[in-house]
Amino acid sequence: MGSQTGLVLGYNGVHPFSKVRITDRASVQELLRTLLDPLEPFFSPLKGRVRCPGATAVRFDQTASEVEGICRPLWGLACLLDGGGEYHGTQWWIDGIKSGTDPESPEFWGFPRDNDQRMVEMCPLGYALAVAPVIWQSLNEREKTNVENWLGNSINEKNMPNTNWLWFRVFANLGLKKNGGKFSQERLDSDIEHLNTFYRGEGWSNDGPEGIHQMDYYSSSFAIHFLQLLYAKLAGKDEPERAEEFRKRAQMAALDLVHYYDKEGRSLPFGRSVGYRFAMVSFWGALAYAGVDLPKPLTWGMVKGIVLRHLRWWQTQPDIWSPSGTLTIGYSYPNMYMAENYNSPGSPYWACLAFICLAVPADHPFWTSEEEYHGDVIPKVKALKHPGHIMSYLGGHCMLLSSGQACSYPMKGTHAKYGAFAYSSAYAYSVPPGLLTLEQYALASQLGLSDDGGEYWKTRRLSEYAGIEERPSSAPEASGSTPVLVSIWKPFPDVTIRTTLVPPSHETPNWHLRIHRIENTGSRTLKTADGAFAICNLRVPDGRYLDPYDAAKGEGTQPRIVGNYDLATPEGWTSGAAGAFAVSKGAVGIKALEPQDEGAAKEAQGEGRERAAMLVNADPNSNLVESRTVIPTLQGTVREGETVWYVSAIYAKPPGKGVAKQSYLDGWDSPPEIPAWLKEEMAA
C-alpha cells in the first residue's frame, strides 16, 4: 500500500478485513494487519500523531485526539509482537513514540494536566513497552528519558477521575518498571489498592466508588477485568497473591459474562462506548493470556468460539469503515448520535484490545481447541445480582433485562444506554437523534411520559429502588420461583412508577413482560408510550419502508406505518390487545394484556385510558445497527390524580439458521398469561 494513496473503498468496495477467512492464529494476525495498514497515510511527517479521517471535535484538544490515533492501535501491534508476530510498519510507531515524547519536537504530545485524555493513551503505550522490548531497545538514553518523563513521572502527581482510569496510570508505571525506567512503585500500589475498593464481589467490579452503579463493558472487556488479567500476567512473579486474586475474580465473572454473547457472534450492546466494537470480547482472550483455569462448564473451545465468531460477525458489517478504510465513530455504521463526547476519530481503535488473543502462545488450548458453542451448557435464564441484570438465552437471541444502572455524569442518550428495560444481541438499542416527538426520541424498550401533548418525553434514567426479587413460577405444574426485576422511578416529581420486568419462559420463549404501576398525583394529564425493540424498516425487493404485513412474503407491519405528518390516520392504529408488530429481520411486537375495550382503545388512538397500538417510524440513524427502524409501541393516557396498571407483553423472534420467514410470527397469537401473583398485586 502506498503511503500517498492508501486504501480507497468505492461503490460496493469490500474492506480487506472482511476478506480474511478466520480459522486460526495466523488468520487473526492477518486480520489485525488489515486494520493497521489503512492508517499509514494518516501519520504525521515525524510519525508522532495519527489524524484519522473525520474531523469531528471532542471534549479534549486536537493533539490529544491525534495521540489517541497513534496509541490505541498499539494495543493490537503490541499483542502481535508479544506473540511473536511481525508487522512491516512497526517502525512507524517507534518513530512516533520518539517524536511524540520529545519536548523539542514539533509533534510533542504535551505533558498531561489533571484529568487529561493523554492519561488514557498512556495505558496502551505502557503495555507495549512491557511486552515489546524492541520499542525500548530502539531508544537512545535521551529518548528513554523523554519517555520516562512523559509516561510515568508526568502522570504520577496529577489528579485522575475516580474510575477505571486509575488502571491507566498503573500501566504507565508498569511499562517503565519492566524496562528499568524511572517509575513510582508507591503510586502503582496505591492505585491498585484504591481500584480494589470498586470490587463488589463474585467477580464484579463497579466502574467507580460507592454511590455509583455502573457495570458495563468497562467492568469487563474495556478496562477493569481486562487490565487486571494483563497485570496478573505481567506482574504475577513479583506479586503472586495479587495476581491470583485477579485470576479468581475473572473465573467467577466468566460464568456471568458468558451470557452476553450469542450464537451468531454478536455481543449485547449495553452502556456507553460500544463504539469500541470488537473490544467487547477482549476479556476472553485475556483469560488465556493470564493463564486462568476456566470454571466448569466452560471450555477453551467455547472461549475461542466467542472470540472468533465475534470477529466474523464484524466482518459482516461493511459500513463500519470510512472510504479510506479506517474505523469510524459509530457501531454498525457511522453514527454521531450514539457517540460520546470523548469519541474522537481515533477512539474506535480501542477495539484493538480484542487482539490480546494474539499474545497467547500458539500451543495454548485457546488456539488448539476446536470451536464450541457455550449456549447449550449455561442456564437459559440467570439473574445477575451485581449488574442488576436478568439474562435470557431463550427465543433465539441473547437478551438482558436491566434496572438500576445509571451513568454518574451527564451523557448523551444516557437513558437509552443504561435506563432501557431490555437489551438484545439481535435488536440493538436506539438513541434519540432529537428531542421533539416520539419519532426523534426513538423509545425502543423504554416507557416515555409526556405532559405537553407529546412533544417532549421523560423516560427512566435514575431509579429510587432497583432490585432482583422472586415471584412464584407461572409455568403449568411448576414449583419454585422466577426472578423478576423491580424498579421505582419518577419521571416527574409528582409521578411514581413501579416497573416489574419478567423474563421469558420455556413456554413462551419469545415473550417477556413489562408491568408498570403509574401513580399520577399531579394535576395534569400524561401521555404514555411503551416501545418494543426497534427493527429494520426495509422491505426486501427495493429497500422501501415496510408495507402492511403479507404472510406469503413473511414481511410487513400491523397496523400499517403512517408518516410522521399523518399520525391520526385510522389505518395506523389498532387496539392495544391486538398489538403492533413489524416483520423484516425477524419479528418484534408489543401487546397490552391489561383488560380493555378493544374498539374504544383503537378509536382513542392513545388519547384514552385504554392503550392503542401503532408503529413509531423512528428517525433515521437512531439505532446502533439498523439505520432505518420502526418501533411497535403502545400509547395511552393517564388522567390527573389517576393510578393505572399497564401490562405489556413484548415479542421478539430474530432470524437465524433454519428459521423460516413464515415462522417469525409463530408465537405472536400466544402471549403469556398474566401471572397469578401479578393479578393479586393489581387487585391489592
XYZ file of C-alpha atoms in Angstrom:
684
model
C 0.000 0.000 0.000
C 1.414 3.373 -0.975
C 1.613 5.980 1.742
C 0.196 8.674 -0.544
C -2.953 6.891 -1.608
C -3.730 4.258 0.960
C -6.890 2.221 0.746
C -9.873 3.548 -1.191
C -13.268 1.887 -0.774
C -15.515 2.862 -3.635
C -19.043 1.834 -4.539
C -19.505 -1.797 -3.427
C -15.896 -1.836 -2.218
C -15.020 -4.599 0.249
C -12.553 -3.912 3.053
C -9.663 -6.401 3.294
C -10.817 -7.016 6.896
C -13.911 -8.788 5.545
C -11.921 -10.955 3.143
C -9.860 -12.770 5.767
C -11.057 -16.314 6.431
C -10.819 -16.502 10.205
C -9.822 -20.015 11.252
C -6.633 -19.874 13.305
C -3.983 -17.662 14.912
C -2.309 -16.737 11.620
C -5.614 -15.579 10.142
C -6.306 -13.346 13.153
C -2.801 -11.895 12.769
C -3.674 -11.056 9.178
C -6.977 -9.583 10.300
C -5.117 -7.149 12.547
C -2.810 -6.123 9.724
C -5.820 -5.169 7.596
C -6.820 -2.859 10.453
C -3.386 -1.230 10.789
C -2.484 -0.835 7.111
C -5.053 1.884 6.242
C -3.618 4.139 8.963
C -0.347 4.700 7.093
C -1.390 7.804 5.082
C -2.674 9.486 8.228
C 0.594 9.516 10.175
C 2.141 12.951 10.614
C 5.524 13.672 8.953
C 7.531 12.631 12.035
C 5.076 9.799 12.794
C 4.192 11.329 16.186
C 0.481 11.596 15.515
C -2.277 9.888 13.543
C -5.121 12.071 12.311
C -7.869 9.610 11.469
C -10.416 10.854 8.917
C -13.485 12.518 10.341
C -12.512 15.996 11.554
C -15.077 15.894 14.376
C -14.238 17.500 17.713
C -14.221 16.051 21.206
C -14.148 17.466 24.722
C -10.329 17.484 24.669
C -7.795 19.152 22.375
C -6.896 18.109 18.852
C -3.395 16.997 19.804
C -4.814 14.558 22.350
C -7.183 13.300 19.670
C -4.231 12.542 17.412
C -2.389 10.899 20.310
C -5.361 8.547 20.519
C -4.878 7.892 16.829
C -1.352 6.595 17.296
C -1.577 4.974 20.742
C -4.802 2.974 20.509
C -3.694 0.789 17.589
C -0.685 -0.033 19.769
C -2.942 -2.453 21.646
C -3.078 -4.599 18.547
C 0.505 -4.112 17.440
C 1.898 -4.868 20.904
C -0.188 -8.051 21.174
C 1.039 -9.134 17.753
C 4.685 -8.541 18.683
C 4.259 -10.134 22.112
C 3.045 -13.300 20.412
C 5.985 -13.432 18.030
C 4.211 -11.883 15.064
C 5.620 -9.306 12.686
C 4.329 -6.139 11.091
C 6.044 -4.164 8.347
C 5.012 -0.832 9.876
C 6.326 -1.372 13.407
C 8.909 1.337 12.895
C 6.166 3.928 12.336
C 5.138 3.560 15.950
C 8.690 3.509 17.270
C 9.446 6.738 15.420
C 6.170 8.198 16.626
C 6.950 7.452 20.261
C 10.299 9.148 19.869
C 8.908 12.343 18.377
C 5.733 12.403 20.457
C 7.575 12.282 23.791
C 10.293 14.757 22.793
C 9.525 18.240 24.208
C 11.676 19.784 21.480
C 9.803 18.056 18.653
C 7.124 19.943 16.705
C 4.997 16.820 17.211
C 5.408 16.676 21.005
C 2.262 15.284 22.629
C 2.332 17.729 25.522
C 2.503 16.825 29.198
C -0.827 15.824 30.746
C -2.772 18.129 33.014
C -5.235 16.940 35.657
C -7.834 14.524 34.229
C -6.213 14.701 30.802
C -7.135 12.376 27.936
C -3.438 11.721 27.404
C -3.569 9.632 30.561
C -5.795 7.079 28.826
C -3.370 6.681 25.950
C -0.520 6.029 28.388
C -2.088 2.632 29.059
C -1.507 1.048 25.618
C 1.930 2.685 25.489
C 2.820 1.256 28.903
C 1.616 -2.184 27.875
C 3.535 -2.006 24.601
C 6.747 -1.122 26.439
C 6.179 -4.021 28.832
C 5.702 -6.721 26.187
C 7.548 -5.494 23.088
C 11.228 -4.980 24.035
C 12.039 -3.751 20.527
C 10.452 -0.392 21.376
C 12.588 0.407 24.443
C 15.682 -1.080 22.833
C 15.264 1.263 19.875
C 15.572 4.347 22.093
C 18.814 6.110 22.978
C 19.367 7.422 26.509
C 17.862 10.826 25.807
C 14.807 9.257 24.191
C 14.376 6.896 27.143
C 14.455 9.867 29.495
C 11.825 11.589 27.378
C 9.573 8.536 27.610
C 10.147 8.328 31.376
C 9.287 11.972 31.831
C 6.188 11.853 29.664
C 4.808 8.445 30.507
C 5.318 7.958 34.213
C 6.585 10.960 36.029
C 4.184 13.453 34.467
C 1.118 11.441 35.460
C 2.046 10.371 38.969
C 1.334 13.735 40.567
C -1.811 14.553 38.605
C -5.452 14.149 39.585
C -7.378 11.416 37.795
C -11.074 10.516 37.611
C -12.131 8.107 40.348
C -12.921 5.390 37.797
C -11.231 2.722 35.691
C -8.802 5.464 34.595
C -6.599 4.646 37.572
C -5.613 1.450 35.782
C -4.061 3.574 33.033
C -1.576 5.071 35.499
C -0.804 1.576 36.774
C 0.217 0.507 33.276
C 2.191 3.670 32.639
C 4.319 2.788 35.653
C 4.406 -0.906 34.867
C 5.737 -0.309 31.347
C 8.633 1.708 32.751
C 9.250 -0.761 35.555
C 9.567 -3.645 33.107
C 12.336 -1.779 31.280
C 14.266 -0.490 34.279
C 12.943 3.030 33.746
C 12.079 5.576 36.384
C 8.648 4.856 37.872
C 6.719 5.035 41.155
C 6.024 1.750 42.939
C 4.241 3.688 45.663
C 1.814 5.226 43.186
C 1.322 1.908 41.412
C 0.431 0.132 44.665
C -1.830 2.875 45.963
C -3.759 2.976 42.696
C -4.370 -0.779 42.721
C -5.455 -0.690 46.348
C -7.918 2.076 45.550
C -9.186 0.211 42.479
C -9.830 -2.772 44.747
C -12.403 -0.662 46.602
C -14.514 -0.820 43.423
C -14.821 -4.593 43.852
C -18.347 -5.687 44.771
C -17.953 -9.453 44.979
C -18.467 -12.596 42.900
C -16.058 -11.305 40.266
C -17.761 -7.961 39.661
C -16.202 -4.516 39.975
C -18.069 -1.249 39.695
C -16.692 1.486 37.465
C -16.403 3.908 40.355
C -16.856 4.219 44.119
C -19.859 3.620 46.379
C -22.946 5.522 45.323
C -22.407 4.754 41.640
C -23.934 1.737 39.921
C -22.231 1.342 36.586
C -21.248 -2.143 35.434
C -20.945 -2.052 31.670
C -18.150 -3.274 29.396
C -15.683 -1.135 31.347
C -16.151 -3.574 34.211
C -15.022 -6.412 31.959
C -13.542 -6.180 28.472
C -12.870 -2.455 28.041
C -10.863 -1.893 31.218
C -11.116 -3.402 34.689
C -11.150 -7.188 34.198
C -9.040 -6.930 31.079
C -6.327 -4.897 32.785
C -6.454 -6.970 35.972
C -5.676 -10.028 33.867
C -2.880 -8.325 31.958
C -1.412 -7.206 35.260
C -1.666 -10.741 36.649
C 0.337 -11.983 33.678
C 2.973 -9.250 33.649
C 3.457 -8.773 37.399
C 2.491 -12.210 38.632
C 6.006 -13.352 39.518
C 6.632 -10.311 41.695
C 3.119 -10.163 43.163
C 1.684 -13.712 43.164
C -1.064 -13.039 45.716
C -2.417 -10.027 43.861
C -2.236 -11.896 40.557
C -4.081 -14.885 41.985
C -6.846 -12.641 43.314
C -7.341 -11.092 39.871
C -7.493 -14.545 38.280
C -10.082 -15.721 40.816
C -12.265 -12.705 40.094
C -12.098 -13.470 36.386
C -13.035 -17.106 37.000
C -16.176 -16.079 38.851
C -17.131 -13.347 36.412
C -16.703 -15.613 33.381
C -19.786 -17.629 34.348
C -21.827 -14.405 34.257
C -20.176 -12.634 31.340
C -20.656 -15.631 29.034
C -24.344 -14.691 28.899
C -23.576 -11.503 26.930
C -22.576 -13.289 23.674
C -24.839 -15.141 21.251
C -24.526 -17.960 18.748
C -24.254 -15.585 15.786
C -21.159 -13.934 17.277
C -22.908 -10.777 18.448
C -22.309 -9.147 21.810
C -25.111 -7.496 23.724
C -24.820 -3.730 23.172
C -25.263 -2.140 26.599
C -23.947 1.033 28.149
C -21.506 3.600 26.867
C -18.572 3.345 24.464
C -19.959 0.420 22.486
C -18.327 2.124 19.502
C -15.202 0.251 20.603
C -16.866 -2.646 18.781
C -14.846 -5.881 18.936
C -13.116 -4.864 22.158
C -16.232 -6.389 23.716
C -14.579 -9.833 23.590
C -11.129 -8.889 24.902
C -11.895 -10.396 28.329
C -11.927 -13.866 26.802
C -8.532 -13.624 25.156
C -7.150 -12.119 28.358
C -8.292 -15.216 30.281
C -5.977 -17.311 28.153
C -3.183 -14.734 28.263
C -3.205 -14.628 32.064
C -3.260 -18.394 32.492
C -6.685 -18.575 34.133
C -8.122 -22.042 34.798
C -11.566 -21.987 33.256
C -14.521 -22.695 35.541
C -16.796 -25.552 34.540
C -18.699 -25.958 32.287
C -16.682 -23.550 30.116
C -14.007 -24.930 27.816
C -11.283 -23.286 25.763
C -13.192 -24.292 22.651
C -16.116 -22.206 23.908
C -13.876 -19.249 24.697
C -12.259 -19.470 21.272
C -15.713 -19.668 19.696
C -16.876 -16.499 21.461
C -13.891 -14.539 20.142
C -13.710 -15.855 16.579
C -17.460 -15.805 15.961
C -17.499 -12.211 17.195
C -14.746 -11.158 14.807
C -16.552 -12.913 11.965
C -19.766 -11.049 12.771
C -17.962 -7.721 12.459
C -16.744 -8.886 9.061
C -20.412 -8.841 8.003
C -20.782 -5.161 8.937
C -19.365 -3.403 5.839
C -20.363 0.115 6.865
C -18.062 0.446 9.892
C -15.299 1.815 7.645
C -14.519 5.228 6.237
C -13.877 5.393 2.452
C -10.171 5.216 3.296
C -10.553 2.016 5.299
C -10.257 3.404 8.824
C -12.730 2.672 11.589
C -15.482 5.258 12.017
C -17.266 6.611 15.069
C -20.417 4.540 15.425
C -21.417 0.912 15.716
C -22.600 -0.899 12.584
C -22.383 2.321 10.574
C -21.017 5.861 11.177
C -23.221 7.460 13.828
C -22.580 10.614 15.829
C -25.904 10.405 17.668
C -24.696 7.448 19.739
C -21.158 8.802 20.169
C -19.838 10.010 23.499
C -18.307 13.474 23.799
C -14.915 11.783 24.206
C -15.095 9.798 20.942
C -12.599 11.253 18.503
C -11.969 9.762 15.037
C -9.115 7.759 16.596
C -11.125 6.499 19.577
C -12.616 3.413 17.855
C -9.166 1.814 17.784
C -9.681 0.817 21.427
C -11.225 -2.117 19.547
C -7.681 -3.444 19.198
C -7.951 -4.839 22.731
C -9.618 -7.816 21.064
C -6.234 -8.874 19.676
C -4.867 -9.825 23.096
C -5.538 -13.350 21.848
C -2.523 -12.918 19.535
C -0.273 -12.678 22.590
C -1.494 -16.139 23.629
C 1.026 -18.835 22.580
C 0.144 -20.953 19.569
C 0.187 -24.136 21.651
C -2.330 -22.855 24.214
C -5.706 -24.696 24.216
C -7.311 -21.418 23.151
C -5.736 -21.972 19.733
C -5.505 -25.774 19.590
C -9.123 -26.489 20.612
C -11.975 -26.807 18.153
C -14.549 -24.033 18.387
C -17.580 -24.812 20.524
C -20.812 -23.056 21.401
C -21.437 -22.208 25.042
C -25.192 -21.566 24.932
C -26.163 -25.214 25.372
C -24.410 -25.657 28.734
C -25.295 -22.465 30.605
C -28.607 -21.599 32.311
C -31.247 -20.311 29.910
C -32.306 -17.668 32.447
C -29.966 -16.291 35.090
C -30.219 -13.352 37.478
C -27.003 -11.375 37.922
C -27.166 -9.591 41.264
C -24.322 -7.125 40.875
C -25.100 -5.553 37.479
C -28.848 -5.773 38.119
C -29.481 -7.886 35.036
C -31.610 -10.919 34.290
C -30.095 -12.775 31.360
C -32.078 -14.888 28.893
C -30.889 -17.344 26.262
C -34.426 -18.188 25.152
C -36.185 -17.157 21.963
C -33.249 -17.278 19.555
C -31.260 -14.373 20.948
C -29.249 -13.271 23.928
C -31.239 -10.738 25.947
C -30.947 -8.950 29.252
C -33.467 -7.163 31.422
C -31.957 -4.256 33.328
C -32.796 -1.976 36.239
C -30.747 0.284 38.484
C -27.660 1.175 36.494
C -27.046 4.801 35.561
C -24.105 6.843 34.368
C -22.794 9.073 37.140
C -22.239 12.101 34.898
C -24.134 13.754 32.028
C -24.022 11.585 28.922
C -25.803 11.842 25.611
C -28.591 9.275 25.370
C -27.856 8.002 28.870
C -31.457 6.863 29.404
C -31.145 4.628 26.329
C -27.681 3.292 27.148
C -28.478 2.346 30.762
C -32.149 3.029 31.516
C -33.920 0.871 28.923
C -35.794 -2.169 30.195
C -34.371 -4.740 27.768
C -31.279 -5.114 25.595
C -30.848 -7.709 22.854
C -27.961 -9.057 20.814
C -30.315 -9.249 17.812
C -32.086 -5.893 18.264
C -29.693 -3.184 19.412
C -30.736 -0.188 21.450
C -31.670 3.178 19.931
C -30.617 6.695 20.919
C -32.507 9.950 20.344
C -31.401 11.945 17.264
C -33.564 14.817 18.505
C -35.887 15.826 21.323
C -39.223 16.575 19.691
C -41.924 13.896 19.298
C -41.678 10.119 19.629
C -40.034 9.710 16.229
C -36.969 11.576 17.465
C -36.910 10.051 20.944
C -36.954 6.525 19.413
C -38.062 4.880 22.658
C -37.047 1.286 21.962
C -37.591 -0.840 25.101
C -38.490 2.260 27.084
C -41.587 3.830 28.621
C -41.930 7.515 27.869
C -44.271 10.022 29.500
C -45.216 13.459 28.175
C -47.088 16.241 29.969
C -47.230 18.578 26.962
C -49.253 16.546 24.494
C -46.401 14.511 23.069
C -43.668 16.973 22.171
C -41.188 16.214 24.964
C -40.868 12.844 26.710
C -39.338 11.699 30.010
C -38.058 8.154 30.459
C -36.356 6.115 33.155
C -32.844 7.259 33.978
C -32.442 7.060 37.752
C -34.254 4.549 39.940
C -35.068 5.265 43.572
C -35.098 1.494 44.105
C -33.954 -1.354 41.894
C -33.593 -4.981 42.847
C -33.953 -8.590 41.792
C -36.901 -10.184 43.544
C -38.548 -13.591 43.349
C -42.111 -14.376 42.269
C -43.901 -17.747 42.066
C -43.276 -19.540 38.789
C -46.199 -19.214 36.383
C -45.344 -22.302 34.349
C -48.020 -25.045 34.426
C -47.439 -27.541 37.240
C -44.161 -25.812 38.088
C -42.927 -25.182 41.578
C -40.341 -22.735 42.788
C -39.901 -19.154 41.708
C -38.720 -16.976 38.874
C -36.516 -13.875 39.185
C -38.031 -10.502 38.326
C -36.533 -7.019 38.266
C -38.383 -4.322 40.188
C -37.621 -0.611 39.977
C -39.263 2.527 41.300
C -38.650 5.716 39.371
C -40.080 9.208 38.986
C -40.175 10.834 35.538
C -41.773 13.878 37.225
C -41.774 14.812 40.932
C -45.483 14.005 41.232
C -45.456 10.795 39.170
C -44.230 7.494 40.627
C -43.811 4.375 38.520
C -43.169 0.871 39.768
C -41.888 -1.281 36.905
C -41.569 -5.067 37.106
C -39.701 -6.955 34.384
C -40.398 -10.672 33.890
C -38.019 -12.764 31.729
C -39.118 -15.215 29.025
C -40.133 -18.736 29.970
C -39.726 -22.044 28.163
C -43.463 -21.969 27.426
C -43.347 -18.514 25.781
C -39.658 -18.096 24.858
C -40.182 -15.135 22.523
C -42.063 -13.011 25.074
C -41.104 -11.052 28.146
C -43.405 -8.995 30.349
C -43.141 -5.388 31.419
C -45.546 -4.243 34.145
C -45.955 -0.584 35.121
C -47.958 0.788 38.013
C -48.212 4.524 37.282
C -49.382 6.831 40.049
C -50.076 10.354 38.810
C -50.694 12.615 41.813
C -50.288 15.712 39.678
C -52.948 17.960 38.244
C -52.267 17.301 34.575
C -52.870 14.558 32.031
C -49.952 12.433 30.867
C -49.442 10.695 27.547
C -47.590 7.374 27.697
C -45.633 5.425 25.076
C -44.272 1.928 25.740
C -41.896 0.752 22.992
C -40.853 -2.727 21.900
C -37.482 -3.424 20.288
C -36.574 -1.445 17.177
C -36.348 -3.455 13.961
C -35.117 -2.815 10.419
C -37.679 -0.851 8.408
C -36.809 -2.027 4.899
C -38.665 -4.333 2.561
C -36.586 -6.876 0.687
C -37.278 -6.123 -3.003
C -36.299 -2.466 -3.158
C -35.360 -1.125 0.266
C -38.510 0.956 0.684
C -40.310 1.121 4.019
C -42.314 -1.917 5.098
C -45.821 -2.409 3.754
C -48.755 -3.891 5.708
C -47.980 -7.477 6.676
C -48.051 -10.055 3.881
C -47.991 -13.608 5.250
C -46.873 -15.066 1.925
C -43.805 -12.815 1.890
C -43.218 -13.063 5.633
C -42.728 -9.317 5.789
C -44.547 -6.142 6.821
C -46.272 -4.484 9.760
C -49.555 -4.459 11.668
C -51.047 -1.877 11.673
C -49.559 -0.018 8.730
C -46.802 2.547 9.160
C -48.070 6.071 8.689
C -45.987 9.142 8.028
C -44.895 11.367 10.861
C -47.228 14.053 9.498
C -50.431 11.980 9.361
C -50.405 10.107 12.657
C -54.184 10.385 13.029
C -54.778 8.094 10.029
C -57.084 5.316 11.354
C -55.205 2.592 9.458
C -52.149 3.379 11.538
C -53.802 2.333 14.809
C -55.281 -0.761 16.415
C -56.210 -1.780 19.928
C -53.528 -2.488 22.470
C -54.890 -6.010 22.874
C -54.452 -6.663 19.146
C -50.976 -5.186 19.387
C -48.482 -3.896 16.866
C -45.721 -5.861 15.153
C -43.123 -5.488 12.435
C -41.557 -8.324 10.439
C -38.334 -7.889 8.468
C -35.168 -9.265 10.045
C -37.198 -11.485 12.312
C -40.197 -10.065 14.130
C -40.794 -7.755 17.085
C -44.042 -6.565 18.605
C -45.943 -5.474 21.676
C -49.396 -6.202 23.134
C -51.370 -4.809 26.057
C -52.526 -7.614 28.348
C -54.488 -5.486 30.804
C -58.299 -5.728 30.320
C -59.651 -3.261 27.778
C -62.455 -2.379 25.389
C -60.663 -3.007 22.095
C -62.974 -0.866 19.993
C -62.660 2.100 22.335
C -58.913 1.674 22.508
C -58.491 1.738 18.731
C -60.846 4.701 18.402
C -58.996 6.715 21.049
C -55.619 6.393 19.258
C -53.702 6.655 22.514
C -55.771 9.542 23.880
C -57.885 7.314 26.132
C -57.278 5.345 29.293
C -57.142 2.138 27.263
C -53.980 1.826 25.261
C -53.788 1.647 21.483
C -51.042 0.110 19.339
C -49.119 1.723 16.480
C -45.711 1.860 14.808
C -43.303 4.673 15.586
C -41.376 5.424 12.402
C -38.166 6.273 14.236
C -35.900 8.987 12.920
C -33.083 7.608 10.748
C -29.778 6.735 12.385
C -31.291 6.353 15.846
C -30.449 2.644 16.128
C -26.946 1.249 16.622
C -27.215 -1.489 13.973
C -30.037 -0.560 11.592
C -30.068 2.945 10.128
C -33.809 2.773 9.343
C -36.079 1.344 12.023
C -39.646 1.132 13.227
C -40.729 0.577 16.850
C -44.035 -1.166 17.718
C -45.491 0.992 20.506
C -48.446 1.148 22.888
C -49.812 4.616 23.620
C -52.217 5.633 26.362
C -53.255 8.434 28.685
C -53.148 8.790 32.480
C -55.548 11.398 33.833
C -54.766 13.736 36.703
C -54.875 12.045 40.096
C -55.187 8.610 38.477
C -53.315 5.359 39.144
C -53.176 2.792 36.331
C -51.648 -0.618 35.684
C -50.065 -1.414 32.326
C -49.125 -4.994 31.452
C -47.083 -5.040 28.252
C -46.021 -8.248 26.518
C -43.010 -7.748 24.247
C -42.365 -10.172 21.399
C -39.036 -10.853 19.662
C -38.077 -13.639 17.280
C -34.818 -12.997 15.423
C -33.789 -14.583 12.133
C -31.340 -17.422 12.251
C -30.091 -20.529 10.531
C -33.040 -22.792 9.795
C -35.636 -20.178 10.848
C -38.139 -19.684 8.016
C -39.535 -16.207 7.404
C -43.060 -17.557 7.617
C -42.333 -18.741 11.183
C -41.366 -15.329 12.545
C -44.856 -14.780 13.968
C -45.485 -18.345 15.148
C -45.741 -17.263 18.775
C -47.491 -13.926 18.208
C -51.014 -15.206 18.872
C -49.993 -16.952 22.099
C -48.699 -14.323 24.515
C -48.130 -15.275 28.150
C -50.987 -15.135 30.611
C -50.960 -12.522 33.339
C -49.322 -14.414 36.240
C -51.471 -15.164 39.288
C -49.083 -13.271 41.555
C -49.454 -10.187 39.364
C -53.248 -10.395 39.454
C -53.020 -10.380 43.238
C -50.722 -7.337 43.222
C -53.018 -5.480 40.826
C -56.073 -6.265 42.981
C -54.426 -5.224 46.254
